[in-house]
mmCIF file of C-alpha atoms in Angstrom:
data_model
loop_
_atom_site.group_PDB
_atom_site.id
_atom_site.type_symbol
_atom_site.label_atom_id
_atom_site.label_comp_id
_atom_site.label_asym_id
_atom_site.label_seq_id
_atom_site.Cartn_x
_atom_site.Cartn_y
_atom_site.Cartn_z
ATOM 1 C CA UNK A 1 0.000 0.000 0.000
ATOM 2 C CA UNK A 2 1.465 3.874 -0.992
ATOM 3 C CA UNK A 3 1.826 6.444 1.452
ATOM 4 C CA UNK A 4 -0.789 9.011 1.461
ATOM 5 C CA UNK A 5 0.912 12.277 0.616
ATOM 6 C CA UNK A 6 -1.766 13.900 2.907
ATOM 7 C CA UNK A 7 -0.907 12.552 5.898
ATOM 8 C CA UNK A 8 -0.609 14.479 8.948
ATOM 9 C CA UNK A 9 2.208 15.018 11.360
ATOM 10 C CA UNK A 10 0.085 13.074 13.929
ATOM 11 C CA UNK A 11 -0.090 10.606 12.002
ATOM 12 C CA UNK A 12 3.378 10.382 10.725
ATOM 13 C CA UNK A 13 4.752 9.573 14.476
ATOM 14 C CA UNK A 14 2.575 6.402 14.506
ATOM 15 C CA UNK A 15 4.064 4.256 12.804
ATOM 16 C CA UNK A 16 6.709 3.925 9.836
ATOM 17 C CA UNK A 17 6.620 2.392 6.501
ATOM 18 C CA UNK A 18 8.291 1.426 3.196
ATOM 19 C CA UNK A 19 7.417 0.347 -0.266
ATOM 20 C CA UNK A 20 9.755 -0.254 -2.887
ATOM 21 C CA UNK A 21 8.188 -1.255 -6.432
ATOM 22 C CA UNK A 22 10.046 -1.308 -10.294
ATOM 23 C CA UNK A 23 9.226 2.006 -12.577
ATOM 24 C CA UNK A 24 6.970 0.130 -15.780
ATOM 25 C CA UNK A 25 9.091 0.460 -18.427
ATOM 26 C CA UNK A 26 12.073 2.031 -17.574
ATOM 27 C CA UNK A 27 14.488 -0.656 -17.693
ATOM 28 C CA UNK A 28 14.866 -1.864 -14.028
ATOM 29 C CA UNK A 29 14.647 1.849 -12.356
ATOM 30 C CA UNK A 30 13.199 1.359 -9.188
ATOM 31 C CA UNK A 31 11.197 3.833 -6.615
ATOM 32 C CA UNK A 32 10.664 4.221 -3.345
ATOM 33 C CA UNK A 33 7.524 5.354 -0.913
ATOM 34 C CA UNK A 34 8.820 5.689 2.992
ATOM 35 C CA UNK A 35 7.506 7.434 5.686
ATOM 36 C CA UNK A 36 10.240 7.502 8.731
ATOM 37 C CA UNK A 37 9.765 8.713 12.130
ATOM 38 C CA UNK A 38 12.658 7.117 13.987
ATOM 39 C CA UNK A 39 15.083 4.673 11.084
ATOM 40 C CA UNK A 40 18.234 5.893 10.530
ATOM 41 C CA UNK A 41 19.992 4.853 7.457
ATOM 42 C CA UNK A 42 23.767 3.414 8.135
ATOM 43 C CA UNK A 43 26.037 5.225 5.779
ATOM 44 C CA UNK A 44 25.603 3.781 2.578
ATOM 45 C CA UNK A 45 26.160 4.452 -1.286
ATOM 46 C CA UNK A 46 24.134 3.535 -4.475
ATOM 47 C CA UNK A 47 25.330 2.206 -7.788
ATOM 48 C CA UNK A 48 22.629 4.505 -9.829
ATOM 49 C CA UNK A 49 21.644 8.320 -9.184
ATOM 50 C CA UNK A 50 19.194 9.154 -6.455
ATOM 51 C CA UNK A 51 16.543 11.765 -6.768
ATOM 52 C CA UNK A 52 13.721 12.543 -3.918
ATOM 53 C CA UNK A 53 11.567 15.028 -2.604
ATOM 54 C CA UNK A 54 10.428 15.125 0.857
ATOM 55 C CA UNK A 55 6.030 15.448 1.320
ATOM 56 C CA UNK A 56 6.218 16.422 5.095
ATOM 57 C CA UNK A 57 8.476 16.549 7.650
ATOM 58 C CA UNK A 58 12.358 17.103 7.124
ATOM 59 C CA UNK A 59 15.028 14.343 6.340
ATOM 60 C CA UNK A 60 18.461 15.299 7.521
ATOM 61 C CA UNK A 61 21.760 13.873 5.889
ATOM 62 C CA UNK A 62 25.294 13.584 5.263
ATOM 63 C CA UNK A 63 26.853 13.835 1.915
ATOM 64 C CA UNK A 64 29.999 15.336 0.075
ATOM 65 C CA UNK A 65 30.950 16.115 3.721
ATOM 66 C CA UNK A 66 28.413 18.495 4.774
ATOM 67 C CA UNK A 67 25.312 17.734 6.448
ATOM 68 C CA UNK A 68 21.542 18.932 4.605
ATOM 69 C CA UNK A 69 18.907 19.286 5.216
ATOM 70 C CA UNK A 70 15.391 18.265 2.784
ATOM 71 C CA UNK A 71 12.172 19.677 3.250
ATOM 72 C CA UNK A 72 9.082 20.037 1.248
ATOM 73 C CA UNK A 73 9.646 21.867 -2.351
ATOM 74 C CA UNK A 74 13.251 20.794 -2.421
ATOM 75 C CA UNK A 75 14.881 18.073 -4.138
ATOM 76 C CA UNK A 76 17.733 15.675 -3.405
ATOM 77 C CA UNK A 77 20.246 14.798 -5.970
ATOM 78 C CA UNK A 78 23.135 12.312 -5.800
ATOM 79 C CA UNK A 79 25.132 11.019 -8.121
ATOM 80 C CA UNK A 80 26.534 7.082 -8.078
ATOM 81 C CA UNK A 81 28.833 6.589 -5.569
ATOM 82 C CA UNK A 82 28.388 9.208 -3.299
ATOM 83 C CA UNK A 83 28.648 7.803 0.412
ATOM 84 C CA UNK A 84 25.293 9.438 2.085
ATOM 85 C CA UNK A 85 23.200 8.585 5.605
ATOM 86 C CA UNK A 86 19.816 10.097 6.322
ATOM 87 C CA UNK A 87 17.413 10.337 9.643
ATOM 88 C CA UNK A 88 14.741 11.840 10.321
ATOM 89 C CA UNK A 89 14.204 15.835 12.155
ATOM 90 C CA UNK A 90 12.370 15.378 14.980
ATOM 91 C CA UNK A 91 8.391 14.826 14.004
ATOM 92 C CA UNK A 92 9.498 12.103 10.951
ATOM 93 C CA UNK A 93 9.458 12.867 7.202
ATOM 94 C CA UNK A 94 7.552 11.407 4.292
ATOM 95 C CA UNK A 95 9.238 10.897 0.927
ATOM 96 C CA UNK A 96 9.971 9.798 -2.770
ATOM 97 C CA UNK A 97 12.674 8.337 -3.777
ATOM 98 C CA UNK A 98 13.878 7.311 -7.663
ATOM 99 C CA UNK A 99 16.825 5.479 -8.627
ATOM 100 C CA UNK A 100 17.324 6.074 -12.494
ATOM 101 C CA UNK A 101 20.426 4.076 -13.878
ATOM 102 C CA UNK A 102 23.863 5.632 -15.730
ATOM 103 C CA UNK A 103 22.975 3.654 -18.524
ATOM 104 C CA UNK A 104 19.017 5.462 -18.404
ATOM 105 C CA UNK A 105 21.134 8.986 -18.531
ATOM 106 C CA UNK A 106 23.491 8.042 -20.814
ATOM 107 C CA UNK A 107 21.208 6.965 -23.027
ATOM 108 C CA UNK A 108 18.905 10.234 -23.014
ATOM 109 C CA UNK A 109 22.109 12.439 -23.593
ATOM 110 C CA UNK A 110 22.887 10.178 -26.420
ATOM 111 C CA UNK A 111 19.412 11.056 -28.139
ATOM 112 C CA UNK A 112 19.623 14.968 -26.864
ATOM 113 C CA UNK A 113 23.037 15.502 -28.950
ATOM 114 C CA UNK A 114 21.259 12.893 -31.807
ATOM 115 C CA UNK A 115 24.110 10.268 -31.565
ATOM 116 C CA UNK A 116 27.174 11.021 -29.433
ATOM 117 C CA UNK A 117 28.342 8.807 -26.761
ATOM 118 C CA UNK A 118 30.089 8.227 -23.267
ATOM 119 C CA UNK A 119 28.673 11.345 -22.490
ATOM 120 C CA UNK A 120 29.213 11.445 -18.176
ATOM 121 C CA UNK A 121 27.031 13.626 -16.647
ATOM 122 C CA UNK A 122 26.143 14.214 -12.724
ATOM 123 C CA UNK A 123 24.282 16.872 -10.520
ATOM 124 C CA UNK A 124 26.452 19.395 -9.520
ATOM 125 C CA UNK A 125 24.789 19.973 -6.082
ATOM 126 C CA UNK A 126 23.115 17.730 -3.629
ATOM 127 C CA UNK A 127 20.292 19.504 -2.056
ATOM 128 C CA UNK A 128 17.947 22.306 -4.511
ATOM 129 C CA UNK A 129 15.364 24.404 -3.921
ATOM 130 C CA UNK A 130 12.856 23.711 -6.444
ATOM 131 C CA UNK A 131 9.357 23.626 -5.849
ATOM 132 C CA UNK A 132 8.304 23.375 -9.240
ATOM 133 C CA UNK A 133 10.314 20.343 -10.133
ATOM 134 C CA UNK A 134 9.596 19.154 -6.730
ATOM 135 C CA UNK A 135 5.854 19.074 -7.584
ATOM 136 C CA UNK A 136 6.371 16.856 -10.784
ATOM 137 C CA UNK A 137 8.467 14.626 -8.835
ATOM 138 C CA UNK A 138 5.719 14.068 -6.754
ATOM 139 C CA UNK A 139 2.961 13.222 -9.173
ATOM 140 C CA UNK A 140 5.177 11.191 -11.800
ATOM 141 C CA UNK A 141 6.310 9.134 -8.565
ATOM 142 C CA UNK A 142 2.769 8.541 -7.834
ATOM 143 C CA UNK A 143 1.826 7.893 -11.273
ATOM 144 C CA UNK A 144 4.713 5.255 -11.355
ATOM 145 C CA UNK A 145 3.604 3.868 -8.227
ATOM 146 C CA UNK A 146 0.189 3.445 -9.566
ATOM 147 C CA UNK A 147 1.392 2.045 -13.031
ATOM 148 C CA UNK A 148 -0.297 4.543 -14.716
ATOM 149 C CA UNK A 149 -0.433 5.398 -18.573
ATOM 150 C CA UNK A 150 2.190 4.340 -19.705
ATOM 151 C CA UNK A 151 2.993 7.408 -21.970
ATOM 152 C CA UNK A 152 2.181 9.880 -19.471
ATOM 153 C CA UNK A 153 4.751 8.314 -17.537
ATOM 154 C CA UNK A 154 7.548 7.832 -19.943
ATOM 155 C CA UNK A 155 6.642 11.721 -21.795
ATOM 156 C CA UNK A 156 6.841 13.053 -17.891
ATOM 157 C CA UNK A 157 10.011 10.711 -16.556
ATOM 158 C CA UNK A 158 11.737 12.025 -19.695
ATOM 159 C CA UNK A 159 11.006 15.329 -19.560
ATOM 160 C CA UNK A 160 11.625 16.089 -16.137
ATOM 161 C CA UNK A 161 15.629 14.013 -16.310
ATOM 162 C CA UNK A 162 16.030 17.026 -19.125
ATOM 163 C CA UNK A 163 14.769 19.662 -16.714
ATOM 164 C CA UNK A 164 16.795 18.420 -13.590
ATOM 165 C CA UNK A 165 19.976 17.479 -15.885
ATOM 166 C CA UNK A 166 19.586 20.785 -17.840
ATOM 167 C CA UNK A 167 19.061 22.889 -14.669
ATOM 168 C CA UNK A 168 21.321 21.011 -12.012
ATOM 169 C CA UNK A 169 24.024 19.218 -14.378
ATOM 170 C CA UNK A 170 27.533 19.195 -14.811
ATOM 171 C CA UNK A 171 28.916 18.541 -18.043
ATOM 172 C CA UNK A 172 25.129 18.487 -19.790
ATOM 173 C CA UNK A 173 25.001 19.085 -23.813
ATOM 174 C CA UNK A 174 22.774 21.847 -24.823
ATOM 175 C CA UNK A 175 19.440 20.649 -27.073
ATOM 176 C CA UNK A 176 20.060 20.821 -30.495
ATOM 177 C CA UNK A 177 17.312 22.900 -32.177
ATOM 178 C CA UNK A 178 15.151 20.576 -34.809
ATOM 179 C CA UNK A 179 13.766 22.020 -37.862
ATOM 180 C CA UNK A 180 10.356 20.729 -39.267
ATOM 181 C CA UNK A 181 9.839 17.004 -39.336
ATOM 182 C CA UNK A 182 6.522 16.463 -40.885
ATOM 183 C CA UNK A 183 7.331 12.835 -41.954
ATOM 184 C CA UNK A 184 8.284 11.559 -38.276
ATOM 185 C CA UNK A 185 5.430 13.570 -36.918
ATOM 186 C CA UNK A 186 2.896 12.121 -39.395
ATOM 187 C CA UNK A 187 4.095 8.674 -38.705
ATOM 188 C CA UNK A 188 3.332 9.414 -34.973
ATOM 189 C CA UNK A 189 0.018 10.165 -35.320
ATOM 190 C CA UNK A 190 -0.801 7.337 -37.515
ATOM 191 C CA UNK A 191 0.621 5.009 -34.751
ATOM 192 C CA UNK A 192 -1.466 6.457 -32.355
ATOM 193 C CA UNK A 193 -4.668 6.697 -34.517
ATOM 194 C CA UNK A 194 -4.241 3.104 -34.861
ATOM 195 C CA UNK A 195 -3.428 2.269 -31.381
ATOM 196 C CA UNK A 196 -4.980 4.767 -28.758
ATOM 197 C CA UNK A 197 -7.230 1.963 -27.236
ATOM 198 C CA UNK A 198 -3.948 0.216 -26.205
ATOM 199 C CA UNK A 199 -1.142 0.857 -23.960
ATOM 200 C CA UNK A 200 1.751 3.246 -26.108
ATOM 201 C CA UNK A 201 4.896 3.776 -24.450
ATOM 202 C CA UNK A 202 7.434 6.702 -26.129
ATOM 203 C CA UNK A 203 9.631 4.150 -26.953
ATOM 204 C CA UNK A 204 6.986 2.751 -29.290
ATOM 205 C CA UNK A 205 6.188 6.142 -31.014
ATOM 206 C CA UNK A 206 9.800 6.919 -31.540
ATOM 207 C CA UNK A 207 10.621 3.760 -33.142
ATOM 208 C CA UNK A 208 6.704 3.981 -35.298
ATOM 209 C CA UNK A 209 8.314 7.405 -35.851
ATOM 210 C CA UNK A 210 11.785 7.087 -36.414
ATOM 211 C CA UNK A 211 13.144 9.609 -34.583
ATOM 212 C CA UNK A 212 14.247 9.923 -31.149
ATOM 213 C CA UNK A 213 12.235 10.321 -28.143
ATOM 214 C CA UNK A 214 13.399 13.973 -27.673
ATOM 215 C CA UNK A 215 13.250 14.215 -31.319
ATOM 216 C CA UNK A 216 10.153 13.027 -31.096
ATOM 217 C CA UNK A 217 8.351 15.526 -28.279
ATOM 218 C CA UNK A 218 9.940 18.674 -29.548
ATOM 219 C CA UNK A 219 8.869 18.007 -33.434
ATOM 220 C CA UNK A 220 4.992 17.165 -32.086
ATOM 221 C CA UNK A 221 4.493 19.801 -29.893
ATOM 222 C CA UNK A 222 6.271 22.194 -32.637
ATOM 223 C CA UNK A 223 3.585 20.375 -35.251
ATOM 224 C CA UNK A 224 0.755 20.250 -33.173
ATOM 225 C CA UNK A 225 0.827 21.920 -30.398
ATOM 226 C CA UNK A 226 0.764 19.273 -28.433
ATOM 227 C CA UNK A 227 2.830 16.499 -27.015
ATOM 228 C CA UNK A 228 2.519 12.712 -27.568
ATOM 229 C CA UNK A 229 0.105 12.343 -24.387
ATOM 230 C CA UNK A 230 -1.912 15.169 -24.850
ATOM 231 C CA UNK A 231 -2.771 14.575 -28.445
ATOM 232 C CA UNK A 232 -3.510 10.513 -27.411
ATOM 233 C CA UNK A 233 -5.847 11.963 -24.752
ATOM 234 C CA UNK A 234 -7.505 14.075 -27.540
ATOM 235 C CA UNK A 235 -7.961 11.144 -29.597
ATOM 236 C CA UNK A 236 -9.187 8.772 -26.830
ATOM 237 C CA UNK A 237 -11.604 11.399 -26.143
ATOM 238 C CA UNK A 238 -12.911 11.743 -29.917
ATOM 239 C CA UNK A 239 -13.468 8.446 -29.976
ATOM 240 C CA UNK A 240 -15.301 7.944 -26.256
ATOM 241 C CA UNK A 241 -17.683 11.117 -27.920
ATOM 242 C CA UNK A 242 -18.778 8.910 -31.106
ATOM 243 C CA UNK A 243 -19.330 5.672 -28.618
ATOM 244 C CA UNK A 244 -21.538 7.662 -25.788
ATOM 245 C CA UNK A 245 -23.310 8.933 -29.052
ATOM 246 C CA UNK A 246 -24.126 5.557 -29.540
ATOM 247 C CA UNK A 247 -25.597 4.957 -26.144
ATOM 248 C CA UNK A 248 -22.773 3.260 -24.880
ATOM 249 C CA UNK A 249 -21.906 3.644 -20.927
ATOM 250 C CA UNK A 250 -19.323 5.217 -19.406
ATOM 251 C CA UNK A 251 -17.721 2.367 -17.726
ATOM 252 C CA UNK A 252 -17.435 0.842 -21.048
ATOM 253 C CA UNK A 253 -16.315 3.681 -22.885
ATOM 254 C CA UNK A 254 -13.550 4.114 -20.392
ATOM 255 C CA UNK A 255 -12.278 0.028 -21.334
ATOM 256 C CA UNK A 256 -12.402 0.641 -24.974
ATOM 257 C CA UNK A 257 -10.531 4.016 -25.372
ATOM 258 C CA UNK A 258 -7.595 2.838 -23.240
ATOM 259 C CA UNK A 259 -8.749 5.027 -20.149
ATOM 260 C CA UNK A 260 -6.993 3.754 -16.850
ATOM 261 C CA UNK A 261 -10.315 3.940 -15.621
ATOM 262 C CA UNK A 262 -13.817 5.666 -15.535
ATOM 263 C CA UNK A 263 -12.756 8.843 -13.172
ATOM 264 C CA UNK A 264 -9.894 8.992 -15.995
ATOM 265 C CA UNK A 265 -12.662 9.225 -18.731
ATOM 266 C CA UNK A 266 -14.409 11.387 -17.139
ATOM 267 C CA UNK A 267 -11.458 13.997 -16.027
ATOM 268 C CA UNK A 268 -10.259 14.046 -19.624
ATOM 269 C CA UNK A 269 -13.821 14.471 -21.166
ATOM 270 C CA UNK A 270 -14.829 17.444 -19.178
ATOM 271 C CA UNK A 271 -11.878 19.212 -19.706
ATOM 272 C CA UNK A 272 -12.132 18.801 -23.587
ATOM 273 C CA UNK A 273 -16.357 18.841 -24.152
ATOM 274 C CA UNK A 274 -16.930 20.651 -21.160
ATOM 275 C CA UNK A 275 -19.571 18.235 -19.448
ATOM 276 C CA UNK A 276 -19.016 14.639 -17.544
ATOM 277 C CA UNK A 277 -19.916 11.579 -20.446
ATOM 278 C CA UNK A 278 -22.906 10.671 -18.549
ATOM 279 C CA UNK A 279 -24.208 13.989 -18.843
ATOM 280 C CA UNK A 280 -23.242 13.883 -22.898
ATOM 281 C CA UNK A 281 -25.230 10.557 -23.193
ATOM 282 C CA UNK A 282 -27.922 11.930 -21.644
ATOM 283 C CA UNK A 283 -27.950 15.080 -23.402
ATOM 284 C CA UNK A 284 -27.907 13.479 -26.722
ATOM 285 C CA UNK A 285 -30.850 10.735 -25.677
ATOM 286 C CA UNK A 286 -33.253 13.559 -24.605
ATOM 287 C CA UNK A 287 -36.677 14.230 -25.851
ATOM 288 C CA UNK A 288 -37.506 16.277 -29.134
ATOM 289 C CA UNK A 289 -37.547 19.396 -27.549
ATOM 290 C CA UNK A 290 -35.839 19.164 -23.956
ATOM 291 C CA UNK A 291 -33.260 21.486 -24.101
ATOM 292 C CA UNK A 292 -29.416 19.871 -24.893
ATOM 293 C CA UNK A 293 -26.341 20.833 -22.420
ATOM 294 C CA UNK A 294 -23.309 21.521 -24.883
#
C-alpha cells in the first residue's frame, strides 16, 4: 500500500513504513515510498543516481561532507557513488525516492546531442530548492507507483531528467534545435490513430516514428501543439464522444478508449467537451424538444 501524501504530522509519528516497487518500463529503475519517524539509514552508497523530494516533515543527511537538510519543495540529488546517511528531524518525514540508472542517462544524452556517446554527466549539487520540479516529482512518482499510462509516464520521466539534468548538471550538452519534421510527426500520429485503445509507451512512437524520443516531443508539440500524451488523450476522447453517441456507458467507454479507468474518462472528457460523459449521453438521448447541455 502507498503512502498518502496527505498525511498528517500526527499521524506520521505512529508508525513507519516502506514500499519499494520497479518504474513500468524504464528498464529496471526502481522507486521508493517511505515514511520515517525514527530509522536511521547506516552510511551507505548507491550504484545509480538518487533523486527525492520530501512530502512532510524534514530528512536530515550527510553527503559530500556536509550535512543537509530536505524539506518540502526541495529536491535531493546524488550522483553514483556518493557515500550518504539520512534520519529523520524530529516529528518524521515522508518521501519519494527514484533510482534512475547511468545507462538510463546516458542513453537520453545520447538522443539529446542525436548520436554522441560516453557522455558522463552528474548533478552538480546535492540539495535544490525547487518547488516546481519538486511538484512533478511528486505526481510522476505517484503515477509510477500506480502504473499509470504508460505514456504519461515515460513523456513526464523524460522530460523532467532534461529539466533536472539541464538545470542542475555538470557537463550536460545543450538541445540541439530541430527544424520541421513532418514525416516523423505524421508517422506518430498514424501510430497512435491506430493504437490509442492500447497501452503506447514513447519508446513505441519513436521507433513507429523514427526519430528519437526527444526528437520526437519537440517536433509534435512544434507540429501540433501538443505532445505525444496530450494529443492521445484528444484522440481517446474523440473516440469515447462517437461511442456515448451511440448509447454506450461510461464504464465501457472508459475500457475501450484505453482510459486507466472511468474517473480517468471522465477527467479528460470534461476538460475537452466541457460536461461529464454521462451527462453527454444523456444530453444526446433527450426528448424532441428538452433542451441539450453543450
Amino acid at each position: 500500500m502507498g503512502i498518502r501524501p496527505d498525511l498528517g504530522m500526527g499521524e506520521l509519528a505512529q508508525r513507519e513504513e516502506a514500499r519499494f516497487f520497479c518504474v513500468p518500463r524504464a528498464s529496471g529503475m526502481e522507486g521508493l515510498a517511505a515514511r520515517f519517524h525514527r530509522h536511521a539509514y547506516a552510511p551507505h552508497t548507491h550504484d545509480t543516481f538518487v533523486i527525492g523530494t520530501v512530502l512532510s516533515g524534514y530528512e536530515t543527511f550527510l553527503a559530500g561532507g556536509q550535512r543537509h537538510y530536505l524539506g518540502p519543495g526541495q529536491l535531493c540529488l546524488l550522483n553514483p557513488g556518493v557515500v550518504h546517511d539520512g534520519e529523520p528531524v524530529e516529528g518524521g518525514f515522508v518521501y519519494r525516492i527514484l533510482y534512475p540508472g547511468e545507462d538510463q542517462i546516458r542513453s537520453l544524452m545520447a538522443e539529446v546531442t542525436q548520436g554522441e556517446k560516453d557522455i558522463s554527466v552528474s548533478f552538480d549539487r546535492i540539495v535544490v530548492d525547487a518547488p516546481d520540479l519538486s511538484a512533478r516529482f511528486a505526481e510522476l512518482h505517484g503515477l509510477a507507483e500506480r502504473g499509470g499510462d504508460a505514456l504519461l509516464l515515460d513523456t513526464g520521466m523524460h522530460g523532467l531528467l532534461l529539466a533536472l539534468l539541464s538545470r542542475f548538471g555538470r557537463n550536460v550538452p545543450c538541445l540541439r534545435a530541430g527544424g520541421a519534421e513532418p514525416g516523423p510527426v505524421r508517422r506518430a500520429l498514424d501510430y497512435l490513430d491506430a493504437s490509442f485503445a492500447e497501452p503506447v509507451s514513447l519508446s513505441d512512437l519513436a521507433n513507429a516514428a523514427g526519430i528519437a524520443r526527444t526528437r520526437l516531443i519537440r517536433a509534435m508539440r512544434r507540429e501540433t501543439g501538443m505532445t505525444p500524451h496530450a494529443w492521445l488523450t484528444d484522440r481517446r476522447v474523440r473516440a469515447a464522444r462517437s461511442l456515448l453517441a451511440q448509447g454506450s456507458s461510461p464504464a465501457s467507454v472508459a475500457q475501450e478508449c484505453g482510459f486507466y479507468d472511468q474517473s480517468h474518462l471522465t477527467r479528460a472528457f470534461r476538460a475537452r467537451v466541457g460536461m461529464a460523459p454521462g451527462a453527454f449521453r444523456a444530453s444526446l438521448s433527450s426528448k424532441p424538444g428538452k433542451a441539450a447541455v453543450r
